[in-house]
Each structure stands twice: as C-alpha cells, then as structure tokens.
Amino acid sequence: MEMDTMVAWSGLAVLLVIDWRLACLAVLTILAWRFYYWAWVTPKRIEKLLREQGFDGNPYKFLVGDIKEYSQLLKEAHSKPIDIDDNTLPRVYPIVHKSIQKYGKKNFVWFGRIPKVTILDPQHVKEVLTNYKTFQKHFAATNPLCMLFLTGIGTLEGDKYLKHKKIIAPALHLEKLKGMVSDFDAVYSDLIVRLKKMTESTGSVELDVAPLFETVTIDVISRTAFGSSYTEGQNIFALIKEMRNLTFVLQRRPNIPYSHYLPTRTNIRIRQVNKELDDYLRDMIERRMNEMKGGAATKSDLLGLLLESNFQAIKLGNESAGMSMKDIIDECKLFYFAGHETIGLLLVWTTVMLSRHPKWQESAREEVFQVLGKERARTYDDLSRLKIVTAILYEALRLFPPVPDLSKITVEETKLGDLTIPAGVVVMLQTIALHRDKTIYGPDAMEFNPERFFEGVVAATKGQLAFIAFSSSTRACLGQVFALTQVKLGLAMILQHFSFELSPSYKHGPKVDLVLTPQYGAPIIYHRLKK
C-alpha cells in the first residue's frame, strides 16, 4: 500500500507539470481510493481473518457497522429499570449480550469500522493485560477531543507510561497513604454529623446517596490530593463534570475523520471548558511549585508528593526525566476524576447491596464494633483487620465494577492463545460478563455473596485472572489501595452509627456513563442506631 502510494504521488508530480486539471483529477482519485481502502477494504479484510479464527458476528456495514442497532438496543434497555438480581450485562452492553447469545463467546461487534471482539477466557485476559506493548489503550475509534479529558497515566503507553509511573508511585506509597487516613476520617466524621442532624427529630432520613457520596469523595480528594476543601475546589469539579458529560456524548458518536474540526456546539464547548480547567489547574500547580522553590516544606498531599517526586527525577536525570506542566495538569485531571467518581460509585453500589442484604450489613457492623469500637480514632492497621468489610467491597466490585469494560487495541498482528488477532482489532475485556461467569464463580455468580472472598481474590477466582476491577499486571490501578482504604473507613463509620435500607422508590438501573452509574439514583433510608 505504501509503495503504491509513493508511485501514485510520483506520477502526480509529472501530471502537474503537464496539466493541472489532470493533476487535480489524480489527487481526487488517490484520495477516493485511500478512503475506500480505509472504509471498506480494511474492515472486510479483518472480518475475513476473524471469521477464519472462529469468531462470528454481523457482516460489516459501510462506516456505521452495528452503531444503529447498538443505539436502538441501548435506548430500549435504558427505557425501564430491571430487577436488582437480574444480570446487568443486557442493560449495560445490550449489543454485546445479544452478540454472545447469537454467536457464542467468540463474537465480534462493529463500532463504526472498528471490530470489537469479546474476550472472556481468563487465560486470554491474562495475556492481553500482560502483553501491554501489543494490546494498548483503545482510542482508535475515539474522537480526538475526548482525549482532552481522558488523560493521565491511564491513557499512556511505552516509555512515557513507565516514566509517569515511576514519578507517581512514591506519592501513592502505602506509608504515605497511612498518613492520609486522618483526612479520610475528618471528612466522614463531617458526614456522620450531617446525617445525625438529619435524623435528630424522627430517627430516620431518606437520601439519594449517589450525589451524597459524590460530594463526600470530592471533599476527600480535594484535601488529600490538593490540600483544599470541597468549597475551594467546587469550580474545578464543576468543569470536570461538564468535561465528563461532553466526552461521553462524543464517545457515543462514530469517529468520522476530521469531524473534531467542525464548529459544532459540543466541539466548541469542550474546548472552552478544557481551557478554563487547564487554566485553573496550571495556576494551582504554579503556586505550589513557587512555594517549593522558595523553600517551603513539601505538603503531604498527592500534588505536593507528586511535585517533589518530579523534582527529584529531574535532579537525578535531566529536564526530560521529569513531567512537563501539561503532563502534571493531565495527571491532576485524572486525580480529580478517578479519585472521586469511581470511589463514590463503589460506596453507592456497596450501600445498595448491603441494603438489599441486611444479614451481611449486620455481620459487617458486628465486625466494625469488634475491631473499631464505637468512638475512637481509626488507623490504617485497624482497617486492615476488617475482613468481612473487605470481602463485601470485593463482592460489590465484582458485581458492579466502576469501569465495566477494559478495551485494548492490537497495534500489530499477534497470537492470543491459539488465536491470531489481526492488527486494528479491539479486544473487549468484558469485566461485568467475566465477573459473573458461572464456570468461574459457581452457580451463585449472579448473587451477592461476599463469603466467596473470605480467603482472598485468588481463592475466589480459583487462581484464574477473573477479577479485574482494578485491571491487573503492570497496568494495575495505582490508586486501588487509596480507594479501598477510603471506602473501608467511610463504610465502617456509617455502620457504627446507622442502619440502612432501600427506599420503596428505589429503581435498579445500572448504566454506563463512562463509569457504571445508577440511572435512577440510589435512594436509601438511614436509621439512627440506638446507643
């Protein structure tokens, strides 16, 4: 293809000398051929190769693929709630669920011209997550404007990923996290005070915990990451939320080449919001850097620790060994988003499950009283002794992983077990489907049963890589200990003071909105415990 293109352009140069009209016609012919090759020949070639490997799916449709069917199925799935014990996959990824039912586990669906194959074999999942040089983050079918928000270490590959990981990891070291427990405690203590005031007269209060826990986790990340309060950071979070919503809109549209240059309302707005957000973060980072250069002691929040680690990397190497201002801004965006939204959602889904299963709620409460008592300072070591609470969190993550699909794209043809996957194919590690696989988790895989995690993740998965809520291998989430520690403490403190149940108005509607959110909210009734 490259040699043919070179010959074509050489011929064009000759034509340009002879006749400009012939040259223009030749240019249009070359561009039309390249478009046809990109939009039809390549997808059909990949489809043929996939079918030869035993994969099956709908025939490729020019440019749109399965987009129309995907949109119709999603609209229908989101039109009504489901039973809380139902399988989540048909509502969250209806096109994938239908494809599995129709074609079996070795299936593919089309997102525009990009084929996505479903990977559910734990050994194949392990190979994908281990071979990160070949299976890379999937942004091939993503509007480039989405990358204004999808930033930070989670989107990086190769040497740049390793450099960022080396700089960020010290800020999230266990010893540093132990020092943040007091900040977690302060925020959740404020929450307990608020809930007690709400229940002072009647002993009960009904609240939608989705926005409640969002506010709480925003406060936590503001204090622990940036040394500020929720009030001080609310402008940044408002921009983060708008960026998130705009990104989700763009992600649901097929990525037509160069469409991000069009002056559409969404395109214009996401650029405006991104500039305003970058300006806020740059000002905050520059103030902190100037303080440190002026001799001020390094603050123990994540930004201070990150900047200190970055200074050390530059000192030991050179300017290129550290992160640029843009890199630091991008990591701050990730801190803000992942540091509150995914954690808040884990609290939401855990609360919903414990409301649905009061026996597990009571078992967790008894353990909390035994380990922590009713009123005393809590430490990281205390939290590490909460075995039942930990198992409950893992089970909530199994059933409702905040990130329900880990997609990777093959950058070159590669072997996956006995399969050969062509370059340009997206492999979908369907977290929800994998986490509910009855061949791995047993006949009760659809049910909430924390006991399966009493002996740890390895025992629960029978030694297979079938629990990937935090990804795995060298690309495992760096913030997983931060997340679990915060949620463990927050849940324990709530259990010390309140029992809770689902409101009669609760409607179960898991929905992917970049992350797994409750479409209808999560109304919970809190009852103040008697002393």
Short mmCIF file of C-alpha atoms in Angstrom, two decimals:
data_model
loop_
_atom_site.label_atom_id
_atom_site.label_comp_id
_atom_site.label_asym_id
_atom_site.label_seq_id
_atom_site.Cartn_x
_atom_site.Cartn_y
_atom_site.Cartn_z
CA MET A 1 0.00 0.00 0.00
CA GLU A 2 2.81 2.45 0.92
CA MET A 3 4.78 1.64 -2.27
CA ASP A 4 1.64 2.10 -4.40
CA THR A 5 1.07 5.48 -2.76
CA MET A 6 4.64 6.60 -3.46
CA VAL A 7 4.30 5.63 -7.12
CA ALA A 8 0.96 7.45 -7.33
CA TRP A 9 2.36 10.67 -5.88
CA SER A 10 5.40 10.47 -8.21
CA GLY A 11 3.05 10.19 -11.18
CA LEU A 12 1.07 13.13 -9.84
CA ALA A 13 4.17 15.31 -9.89
CA VAL A 14 4.62 14.53 -13.59
CA LEU A 15 0.96 15.27 -14.32
CA LEU A 16 1.21 18.59 -12.52
CA VAL A 17 3.86 19.69 -14.99
CA ILE A 18 1.77 18.53 -17.96
CA ASP A 19 -1.75 19.69 -16.96
CA TRP A 20 -3.04 20.99 -13.57
CA ARG A 21 -6.55 19.69 -14.30
CA LEU A 22 -5.28 16.17 -14.76
CA ALA A 23 -3.28 16.59 -11.57
CA CYS A 24 -6.41 17.63 -9.63
CA LEU A 25 -8.32 14.65 -11.01
CA ALA A 26 -5.47 12.38 -10.00
CA VAL A 27 -5.45 13.82 -6.46
CA LEU A 28 -9.17 13.20 -6.10
CA THR A 29 -8.77 9.66 -7.44
CA ILE A 30 -5.96 8.89 -4.98
CA LEU A 31 -7.93 10.31 -2.04
CA ALA A 32 -11.06 8.43 -3.06
CA TRP A 33 -9.09 5.18 -3.30
CA ARG A 34 -7.44 5.71 0.09
CA PHE A 35 -10.84 6.42 1.67
CA TYR A 36 -12.37 3.34 0.04
CA TYR A 37 -9.45 1.21 1.26
CA TRP A 38 -9.76 2.62 4.80
CA ALA A 39 -13.56 2.48 5.00
CA TRP A 40 -14.28 -0.82 3.21
CA VAL A 41 -11.31 -2.92 2.13
CA THR A 42 -9.53 -2.93 5.51
CA PRO A 43 -12.62 -3.74 7.65
CA LYS A 44 -13.69 -6.52 5.25
CA ARG A 45 -10.18 -7.99 5.26
CA ILE A 46 -10.14 -8.01 9.07
CA GLU A 47 -13.64 -9.51 9.16
CA LYS A 48 -12.46 -12.37 6.93
CA LEU A 49 -9.47 -13.03 9.19
CA LEU A 50 -11.64 -13.03 12.32
CA ARG A 51 -14.10 -15.50 10.83
CA GLU A 52 -11.18 -17.78 9.91
CA GLN A 53 -10.25 -17.77 13.64
CA GLY A 54 -13.75 -18.95 14.61
CA PHE A 55 -15.20 -15.56 15.57
CA ASP A 56 -18.67 -14.71 14.36
CA GLY A 57 -20.73 -11.55 14.18
CA ASN A 58 -22.87 -9.37 11.94
CA PRO A 59 -21.49 -8.58 8.47
CA TYR A 60 -19.73 -5.22 8.26
CA LYS A 61 -21.90 -2.31 7.14
CA PHE A 62 -20.13 0.57 5.41
CA LEU A 63 -18.84 3.06 8.03
CA VAL A 64 -21.67 2.54 10.54
CA GLY A 65 -21.18 -1.13 11.46
CA ASP A 66 -23.57 -2.02 14.32
CA ILE A 67 -23.99 1.57 15.51
CA LYS A 68 -27.68 1.80 14.58
CA GLU A 69 -28.57 -1.49 16.28
CA TYR A 70 -26.40 -0.56 19.26
CA SER A 71 -28.26 2.73 19.72
CA GLN A 72 -31.68 1.08 19.42
CA LEU A 73 -30.83 -1.67 21.90
CA LEU A 74 -29.35 0.83 24.35
CA LYS A 75 -32.40 3.09 24.13
CA GLU A 76 -34.69 0.13 24.79
CA ALA A 77 -32.52 -1.16 27.67
CA HIS A 78 -32.50 2.25 29.38
CA SER A 79 -36.25 2.76 28.99
CA LYS A 80 -37.12 0.77 32.11
CA PRO A 81 -35.49 -0.50 35.32
CA ILE A 82 -34.58 -4.14 35.94
CA ASP A 83 -34.82 -6.39 38.96
CA ILE A 84 -31.89 -5.91 41.31
CA ASP A 85 -30.94 -9.60 40.99
CA ASP A 86 -31.01 -9.60 37.17
CA ASN A 87 -27.92 -9.90 35.01
CA THR A 88 -26.51 -6.42 34.44
CA LEU A 89 -24.89 -7.06 31.04
CA PRO A 90 -28.10 -6.90 28.93
CA ARG A 91 -28.78 -3.41 30.28
CA VAL A 92 -25.25 -2.07 30.27
CA TYR A 93 -23.95 -3.58 27.00
CA PRO A 94 -27.04 -4.93 25.21
CA ILE A 95 -25.27 -5.26 21.85
CA VAL A 96 -22.56 -7.43 23.42
CA HIS A 97 -25.12 -9.52 25.32
CA LYS A 98 -27.11 -10.09 22.12
CA SER A 99 -23.96 -10.99 20.21
CA ILE A 100 -22.93 -13.53 22.87
CA GLN A 101 -26.40 -15.08 22.78
CA LYS A 102 -26.45 -15.21 18.98
CA TYR A 103 -22.86 -16.11 18.15
CA GLY A 104 -21.39 -17.53 21.38
CA LYS A 105 -18.42 -16.32 23.43
CA LYS A 106 -16.21 -15.92 20.32
CA ASN A 107 -18.08 -13.00 18.83
CA PHE A 108 -17.44 -9.53 17.46
CA VAL A 109 -19.46 -6.33 17.05
CA TRP A 110 -18.78 -3.30 14.89
CA PHE A 111 -18.32 0.17 16.33
CA GLY A 112 -18.27 2.04 13.04
CA ARG A 113 -15.48 0.46 11.01
CA ILE A 114 -13.70 -0.94 14.08
CA PRO A 115 -14.40 -4.58 15.03
CA LYS A 116 -14.54 -5.40 18.75
CA VAL A 117 -14.08 -9.00 19.85
CA THR A 118 -15.29 -10.19 23.25
CA ILE A 119 -12.63 -11.84 25.41
CA LEU A 120 -13.94 -13.90 28.34
CA ASP A 121 -11.33 -16.64 28.71
CA PRO A 122 -9.29 -15.82 31.88
CA GLN A 123 -6.06 -17.06 30.25
CA HIS A 124 -6.65 -14.78 27.26
CA VAL A 125 -7.46 -11.90 29.62
CA LYS A 126 -4.14 -12.51 31.37
CA GLU A 127 -2.24 -12.49 28.07
CA VAL A 128 -3.89 -9.23 26.99
CA LEU A 129 -3.11 -7.44 30.24
CA THR A 130 0.44 -8.80 30.38
CA ASN A 131 1.34 -8.11 26.76
CA TYR A 132 0.74 -4.37 27.08
CA LYS A 133 3.10 -3.46 24.24
CA THR A 134 0.86 -5.18 21.69
CA PHE A 135 -2.51 -4.68 23.35
CA GLN A 136 -2.69 -0.97 24.01
CA LYS A 137 -5.29 1.50 25.26
CA HIS A 138 -8.14 1.71 22.78
CA PHE A 139 -8.60 5.16 21.30
CA ALA A 140 -8.74 4.21 17.62
CA ALA A 141 -12.46 4.89 17.39
CA THR A 142 -12.40 7.82 19.79
CA ASN A 143 -12.92 11.43 18.80
CA PRO A 144 -9.59 13.23 19.45
CA LEU A 145 -11.47 15.79 21.54
CA CYS A 146 -12.22 13.03 24.07
CA MET A 147 -8.50 12.93 24.79
CA LEU A 148 -8.77 16.37 26.35
CA PHE A 149 -10.47 14.62 29.26
CA LEU A 150 -9.20 11.04 29.01
CA THR A 151 -5.73 11.97 30.20
CA GLY A 152 -3.03 10.95 32.61
CA ILE A 153 -1.20 7.72 33.25
CA GLY A 154 -4.26 5.61 32.47
CA THR A 155 -4.01 6.58 28.78
CA LEU A 156 -0.24 6.31 28.34
CA GLU A 157 1.86 3.57 26.77
CA GLY A 158 5.52 2.64 26.46
CA ASP A 159 8.35 4.69 27.93
CA LYS A 160 6.11 7.63 28.83
CA TYR A 161 3.87 5.36 30.91
CA LEU A 162 6.90 3.95 32.74
CA LYS A 163 8.24 7.46 33.42
CA HIS A 164 4.92 8.67 34.85
CA LYS A 165 4.50 5.51 36.91
CA LYS A 166 7.98 5.96 38.40
CA ILE A 167 7.16 9.55 39.42
CA ILE A 168 3.58 8.96 40.63
CA ALA A 169 4.11 5.69 42.55
CA PRO A 170 6.01 7.30 45.51
CA ALA A 171 3.08 9.68 46.10
CA LEU A 172 0.77 6.67 46.48
CA HIS A 173 3.13 4.56 48.56
CA LEU A 174 1.47 2.73 51.44
CA GLU A 175 3.32 4.75 54.09
CA LYS A 176 2.06 7.98 52.51
CA LEU A 177 -1.49 6.62 52.40
CA LYS A 178 -1.38 5.71 56.07
CA GLY A 179 -0.87 9.39 56.82
CA MET A 180 -3.99 10.29 54.83
CA VAL A 181 -6.33 8.17 56.98
CA SER A 182 -6.82 11.11 59.35
CA ASP A 183 -8.03 13.23 56.40
CA PHE A 184 -10.42 10.47 55.37
CA ASP A 185 -11.62 10.31 58.98
CA ALA A 186 -12.24 14.07 59.15
CA VAL A 187 -14.40 14.10 56.02
CA TYR A 188 -16.50 11.09 57.01
CA SER A 189 -16.86 12.44 60.55
CA ASP A 190 -18.44 15.53 59.00
CA LEU A 191 -20.78 13.25 57.05
CA ILE A 192 -21.81 11.44 60.24
CA VAL A 193 -22.55 14.78 61.93
CA ARG A 194 -24.71 15.82 58.96
CA LEU A 195 -26.63 12.55 58.98
CA LYS A 196 -27.19 12.78 62.74
CA LYS A 197 -28.67 16.26 62.36
CA MET A 198 -30.99 14.99 59.61
CA THR A 199 -32.18 12.11 61.81
CA GLU A 200 -32.38 14.10 65.05
CA SER A 201 -36.15 14.51 65.17
CA THR A 202 -37.51 11.33 63.56
CA GLY A 203 -34.54 8.97 63.80
CA SER A 204 -34.62 8.34 60.03
CA VAL A 205 -33.94 10.15 56.78
CA GLU A 206 -34.22 9.24 53.10
CA LEU A 207 -31.38 10.36 50.84
CA ASP A 208 -30.16 9.72 47.33
CA VAL A 209 -26.65 8.52 48.15
CA ALA A 210 -25.32 8.97 44.60
CA PRO A 211 -24.92 12.78 44.87
CA LEU A 212 -24.24 12.49 48.62
CA PHE A 213 -21.21 10.24 48.19
CA GLU A 214 -20.05 12.27 45.19
CA THR A 215 -19.83 15.34 47.43
CA VAL A 216 -18.04 13.39 50.17
CA THR A 217 -15.43 11.85 47.87
CA ILE A 218 -14.87 15.22 46.20
CA ASP A 219 -14.06 16.62 49.64
CA VAL A 220 -11.65 13.73 50.29
CA ILE A 221 -9.77 14.12 47.02
CA SER A 222 -9.65 17.91 47.46
CA ARG A 223 -7.99 17.53 50.87
CA THR A 224 -5.72 14.56 50.22
CA ALA A 225 -4.68 15.42 46.67
CA PHE A 226 -4.64 19.20 46.62
CA GLY A 227 -4.76 20.40 50.22
CA SER A 228 -8.04 22.25 49.73
CA SER A 229 -11.67 21.79 50.72
CA TYR A 230 -14.70 20.85 48.64
CA THR A 231 -15.81 24.50 48.59
CA GLU A 232 -12.43 25.67 47.27
CA GLY A 233 -12.38 23.01 44.57
CA GLN A 234 -16.01 23.14 43.50
CA ASN A 235 -15.29 25.25 40.41
CA ILE A 236 -12.78 22.68 39.22
CA PHE A 237 -15.20 19.84 39.90
CA ALA A 238 -17.99 21.61 38.03
CA LEU A 239 -15.69 21.83 35.00
CA ILE A 240 -14.59 18.19 35.43
CA LYS A 241 -18.22 17.09 35.46
CA GLU A 242 -19.07 19.06 32.33
CA MET A 243 -15.98 17.69 30.56
CA ARG A 244 -17.04 14.20 31.55
CA ASN A 245 -20.56 14.67 30.15
CA LEU A 246 -19.31 16.18 26.89
CA THR A 247 -16.77 13.38 26.49
CA PHE A 248 -19.49 10.77 26.95
CA VAL A 249 -21.58 12.45 24.23
CA LEU A 250 -18.64 12.35 21.81
CA GLN A 251 -17.77 8.74 22.66
CA ARG A 252 -21.22 7.55 21.65
CA ARG A 253 -20.82 9.01 18.16
CA PRO A 254 -18.85 7.24 15.40
CA ASN A 255 -15.49 8.92 14.90
CA ILE A 256 -15.63 10.38 11.41
CA PRO A 257 -12.11 11.57 10.41
CA TYR A 258 -11.55 15.30 10.97
CA SER A 259 -15.06 15.77 12.40
CA HIS A 260 -13.45 17.20 15.55
CA TYR A 261 -12.54 20.28 13.49
CA LEU A 262 -16.20 21.07 12.77
CA PRO A 263 -17.56 24.07 14.74
CA THR A 264 -20.37 22.11 16.37
CA ARG A 265 -21.79 23.17 19.73
CA THR A 266 -20.25 20.19 21.53
CA ASN A 267 -16.83 20.61 19.89
CA ILE A 268 -16.70 24.32 20.72
CA ARG A 269 -17.87 23.84 24.29
CA ILE A 270 -15.48 21.03 25.19
CA ARG A 271 -12.53 23.15 24.03
CA GLN A 272 -13.77 26.11 26.07
CA VAL A 273 -14.26 24.03 29.22
CA ASN A 274 -10.89 22.33 28.79
CA LYS A 275 -9.08 25.67 28.51
CA GLU A 276 -10.81 27.00 31.63
CA LEU A 277 -9.98 23.78 33.53
CA ASP A 278 -6.35 23.82 32.41
CA ASP A 279 -6.01 27.45 33.48
CA TYR A 280 -7.36 26.65 36.97
CA LEU A 281 -5.02 23.68 37.40
CA ARG A 282 -1.97 25.47 35.96
CA ASP A 283 -2.45 28.36 38.37
CA MET A 284 -2.74 25.96 41.33
CA ILE A 285 0.33 23.96 40.27
CA GLU A 286 2.47 27.04 39.60
CA ARG A 287 1.62 28.49 43.04
CA ARG A 288 2.68 25.26 44.69
CA MET A 289 5.89 24.99 42.64
CA ASN A 290 6.84 28.58 43.51
CA GLU A 291 6.28 27.84 47.21
CA MET A 292 8.54 24.78 47.00
CA LYS A 293 11.24 26.68 45.09
CA GLY A 294 11.04 29.37 47.77
CA GLY A 295 11.98 26.84 50.42
CA ALA A 296 8.55 25.89 51.76
CA ALA A 297 8.23 22.38 53.10
CA THR A 298 6.61 19.82 50.79
CA LYS A 299 2.95 19.35 51.66
CA SER A 300 1.89 15.77 52.29
CA ASP A 301 -1.00 15.84 49.80
CA LEU A 302 -0.74 14.00 46.48
CA LEU A 303 0.12 17.13 44.48
CA GLY A 304 2.95 18.04 46.87
CA LEU A 305 4.31 14.49 46.82
CA LEU A 306 3.99 14.32 43.03
CA LEU A 307 5.87 17.60 42.52
CA GLU A 308 8.59 16.54 44.97
CA SER A 309 9.00 13.22 43.16
CA ASN A 310 9.12 15.08 39.84
CA PHE A 311 11.80 17.48 41.13
CA GLN A 312 13.88 14.50 42.28
CA ALA A 313 13.55 12.79 38.89
CA ILE A 314 14.76 15.95 37.11
CA LYS A 315 17.57 16.39 39.65
CA LEU A 316 18.83 12.85 39.16
CA GLY A 317 18.43 12.91 35.40
CA ASN A 318 17.59 15.97 33.36
CA GLU A 319 14.55 18.00 32.32
CA SER A 320 13.30 15.17 30.08
CA ALA A 321 13.35 12.75 33.04
CA GLY A 322 10.51 14.66 34.67
CA MET A 323 6.98 15.53 33.66
CA SER A 324 6.10 18.70 31.78
CA MET A 325 3.49 21.18 33.00
CA LYS A 326 0.98 19.64 30.58
CA ASP A 327 1.78 16.18 31.95
CA ILE A 328 1.18 17.35 35.52
CA ILE A 329 -2.09 19.05 34.54
CA ASP A 330 -3.24 15.84 32.86
CA GLU A 331 -2.42 13.78 35.97
CA CYS A 332 -4.35 16.27 38.12
CA LYS A 333 -7.40 15.83 35.88
CA LEU A 334 -7.13 12.08 36.43
CA PHE A 335 -6.71 12.53 40.21
CA TYR A 336 -9.83 14.67 40.34
CA PHE A 337 -11.99 12.40 38.20
CA ALA A 338 -10.89 8.88 39.16
CA GLY A 339 -10.15 9.91 42.74
CA HIS A 340 -13.75 10.78 43.49
CA GLU A 341 -16.14 9.31 40.91
CA THR A 342 -15.06 5.67 40.97
CA ILE A 343 -14.71 5.70 44.76
CA GLY A 344 -18.10 7.34 45.23
CA LEU A 345 -19.72 4.75 42.98
CA LEU A 346 -18.15 1.89 44.95
CA LEU A 347 -19.74 3.36 48.07
CA VAL A 348 -23.08 3.69 46.28
CA TRP A 349 -23.23 0.11 44.98
CA THR A 350 -21.94 -1.31 48.27
CA THR A 351 -24.66 0.58 50.15
CA VAL A 352 -27.31 -0.68 47.73
CA MET A 353 -26.14 -4.29 48.16
CA LEU A 354 -25.99 -4.09 51.96
CA SER A 355 -29.45 -2.51 51.97
CA ARG A 356 -30.67 -5.44 49.92
CA HIS A 357 -28.91 -7.96 52.21
CA PRO A 358 -29.40 -6.87 55.85
CA LYS A 359 -27.74 -10.02 57.24
CA TRP A 360 -24.45 -9.03 55.59
CA GLN A 361 -24.95 -5.47 56.82
CA GLU A 362 -25.32 -6.74 60.38
CA SER A 363 -22.29 -9.04 60.06
CA ALA A 364 -20.21 -6.09 58.84
CA ARG A 365 -21.47 -3.90 61.71
CA GLU A 366 -20.59 -6.53 64.32
CA GLU A 367 -17.07 -6.76 62.90
CA VAL A 368 -16.70 -2.98 62.92
CA PHE A 369 -17.77 -2.76 66.57
CA GLN A 370 -15.39 -5.59 67.46
CA VAL A 371 -12.40 -4.05 65.68
CA LEU A 372 -13.04 -0.31 65.99
CA GLY A 373 -15.47 0.01 68.87
CA LYS A 374 -17.98 2.84 68.73
CA GLU A 375 -15.96 6.02 69.13
CA ARG A 376 -12.19 6.23 68.75
CA ALA A 377 -9.52 7.27 66.28
CA ARG A 378 -9.12 4.89 63.37
CA THR A 379 -5.80 3.87 61.79
CA TYR A 380 -4.80 2.03 58.62
CA ASP A 381 -3.84 -1.01 60.68
CA ASP A 382 -7.35 -1.07 62.20
CA LEU A 383 -8.89 -1.04 58.74
CA SER A 384 -6.69 -3.89 57.54
CA ARG A 385 -8.33 -6.11 60.18
CA LEU A 386 -11.83 -5.66 58.72
CA LYS A 387 -12.01 -8.97 56.83
CA ILE A 388 -15.80 -9.10 56.32
CA VAL A 389 -15.96 -5.46 55.20
CA THR A 390 -13.11 -6.10 52.75
CA ALA A 391 -14.91 -9.15 51.31
CA ILE A 392 -18.10 -7.09 50.94
CA LEU A 393 -16.24 -4.41 48.97
CA TYR A 394 -14.69 -7.00 46.65
CA GLU A 395 -18.09 -8.57 46.05
CA ALA A 396 -19.59 -5.16 45.26
CA LEU A 397 -16.71 -4.55 42.84
CA ARG A 398 -17.31 -7.94 41.26
CA LEU A 399 -20.98 -7.26 40.57
CA PHE A 400 -20.72 -3.52 39.86
CA PRO A 401 -17.19 -2.61 38.70
CA PRO A 402 -16.95 1.17 38.20
CA VAL A 403 -15.17 0.56 34.87
CA PRO A 404 -17.16 -2.30 33.32
CA ASP A 405 -15.10 -2.79 30.15
CA LEU A 406 -11.33 -2.72 29.64
CA SER A 407 -10.83 -2.33 25.88
CA LYS A 408 -7.44 -2.70 24.21
CA ILE A 409 -6.45 -2.48 20.55
CA THR A 410 -3.89 -4.63 18.75
CA VAL A 411 -1.15 -2.49 17.26
CA GLU A 412 0.16 -5.47 15.27
CA GLU A 413 -0.99 -8.96 14.39
CA THR A 414 -0.50 -11.11 17.46
CA LYS A 415 -1.16 -14.53 18.94
CA LEU A 416 -3.68 -14.88 21.74
CA GLY A 417 -3.57 -18.46 22.89
CA ASP A 418 -4.32 -20.48 19.76
CA LEU A 419 -5.90 -17.45 18.08
CA THR A 420 -4.32 -14.96 15.70
CA ILE A 421 -5.73 -11.47 16.19
CA PRO A 422 -5.19 -9.01 13.29
CA ALA A 423 -3.84 -5.52 13.87
CA GLY A 424 -6.52 -2.88 14.36
CA VAL A 425 -8.93 -5.11 16.30
CA VAL A 426 -10.27 -4.00 19.67
CA VAL A 427 -10.36 -6.73 22.30
CA MET A 428 -13.07 -6.11 24.90
CA LEU A 429 -12.29 -7.49 28.33
CA GLN A 430 -15.91 -7.51 29.43
CA THR A 431 -15.48 -7.05 33.17
CA ILE A 432 -19.17 -7.47 34.01
CA ALA A 433 -19.54 -10.66 31.97
CA LEU A 434 -16.26 -12.08 33.29
CA HIS A 435 -17.13 -11.25 36.90
CA ARG A 436 -20.45 -13.08 36.59
CA ASP A 437 -19.17 -16.18 34.79
CA LYS A 438 -20.75 -19.22 36.46
CA THR A 439 -17.95 -21.52 35.28
CA ILE A 440 -15.59 -19.49 37.48
CA TYR A 441 -17.72 -18.18 40.36
CA GLY A 442 -20.18 -21.04 40.57
CA PRO A 443 -23.97 -21.29 40.19
CA ASP A 444 -24.49 -18.28 42.51
CA ALA A 445 -22.37 -15.98 40.31
CA MET A 446 -25.29 -13.57 39.83
CA GLU A 447 -25.88 -13.33 43.58
CA PHE A 448 -24.32 -11.13 46.26
CA ASN A 449 -22.21 -13.47 48.38
CA PRO A 450 -19.12 -11.83 49.98
CA GLU A 451 -18.18 -15.16 51.56
CA ARG A 452 -16.54 -16.15 48.27
CA PHE A 453 -13.80 -13.57 49.04
CA PHE A 454 -13.12 -14.63 52.64
CA GLU A 455 -9.91 -16.35 51.54
CA GLY A 456 -8.94 -13.61 49.11
CA VAL A 457 -9.26 -12.96 45.38
CA VAL A 458 -7.08 -15.89 44.28
CA ALA A 459 -9.28 -18.39 46.10
CA ALA A 460 -12.49 -16.74 44.85
CA THR A 461 -11.32 -16.96 41.22
CA LYS A 462 -9.77 -20.44 41.56
CA GLY A 463 -6.41 -18.96 40.63
CA GLN A 464 -7.63 -17.53 37.34
CA LEU A 465 -7.47 -13.90 36.25
CA ALA A 466 -11.22 -13.35 36.53
CA PHE A 467 -11.35 -10.32 38.83
CA ILE A 468 -10.14 -7.19 37.03
CA ALA A 469 -11.95 -4.34 38.78
CA PHE A 470 -8.54 -2.62 39.11
CA SER A 471 -7.11 -4.14 35.92
CA SER A 472 -4.04 -6.31 36.57
CA SER A 473 -0.36 -6.97 35.96
CA THR A 474 1.92 -3.97 35.43
CA ARG A 475 -1.07 -1.83 34.39
CA ALA A 476 -3.00 -2.37 37.62
CA CYS A 477 -4.55 0.83 39.01
CA LEU A 478 -2.02 2.70 41.15
CA GLY A 479 -4.81 4.16 43.27
CA GLN A 480 -6.53 0.93 44.32
CA VAL A 481 -5.17 0.96 47.90
CA PHE A 482 -6.17 4.64 48.21
CA ALA A 483 -9.69 3.77 47.02
CA LEU A 484 -10.21 0.68 49.17
CA THR A 485 -8.80 2.34 52.29
CA GLN A 486 -11.10 5.34 51.96
CA VAL A 487 -14.24 3.30 51.23
CA LYS A 488 -13.45 0.85 54.02
CA LEU A 489 -13.19 3.66 56.54
CA GLY A 490 -16.25 5.52 55.25
CA LEU A 491 -18.43 2.40 55.27
CA ALA A 492 -17.20 1.39 58.73
CA MET A 493 -18.04 4.80 60.20
CA ILE A 494 -21.53 4.76 58.69
CA LEU A 495 -22.12 1.24 60.05
CA GLN A 496 -21.10 2.43 63.52
CA HIS A 497 -23.95 4.95 63.65
CA PHE A 498 -26.67 3.91 61.19
CA SER A 499 -28.54 1.00 59.69
CA PHE A 500 -29.94 1.49 56.22
CA GLU A 501 -32.41 0.02 53.75
CA LEU A 502 -33.55 0.60 50.19
CA SER A 503 -36.26 3.19 49.76
CA PRO A 504 -39.53 1.85 48.27
CA SER A 505 -38.88 4.32 45.44
CA TYR A 506 -35.57 2.67 44.51
CA LYS A 507 -35.37 1.59 40.86
CA HIS A 508 -32.44 -0.53 39.71
CA GLY A 509 -30.85 0.89 36.58
CA PRO A 510 -27.08 0.37 36.15
CA LYS A 511 -25.91 2.44 33.20
CA VAL A 512 -22.51 3.15 31.65
CA ASP A 513 -21.78 6.85 31.64
CA LEU A 514 -18.01 6.48 31.21
CA VAL A 515 -18.35 4.66 34.54
CA LEU A 516 -21.13 2.44 35.94
CA THR A 517 -23.73 4.78 37.44
CA PRO A 518 -27.28 4.30 38.82
CA GLN A 519 -29.57 5.80 36.17
CA TYR A 520 -32.38 6.49 38.65
CA GLY A 521 -30.19 7.41 41.60
CA ALA A 522 -29.93 5.38 44.81
CA PRO A 523 -32.48 6.49 47.43
CA ILE A 524 -31.60 4.95 50.80
CA ILE A 525 -33.34 5.27 54.18
CA TYR A 526 -30.90 5.72 57.08
CA HIS A 527 -31.97 4.80 60.61
CA ARG A 528 -30.03 6.17 63.55
CA LEU A 529 -28.77 3.38 65.82
CA LYS A 530 -29.79 3.44 69.45
CA LYS A 531 -26.90 3.98 71.83
#
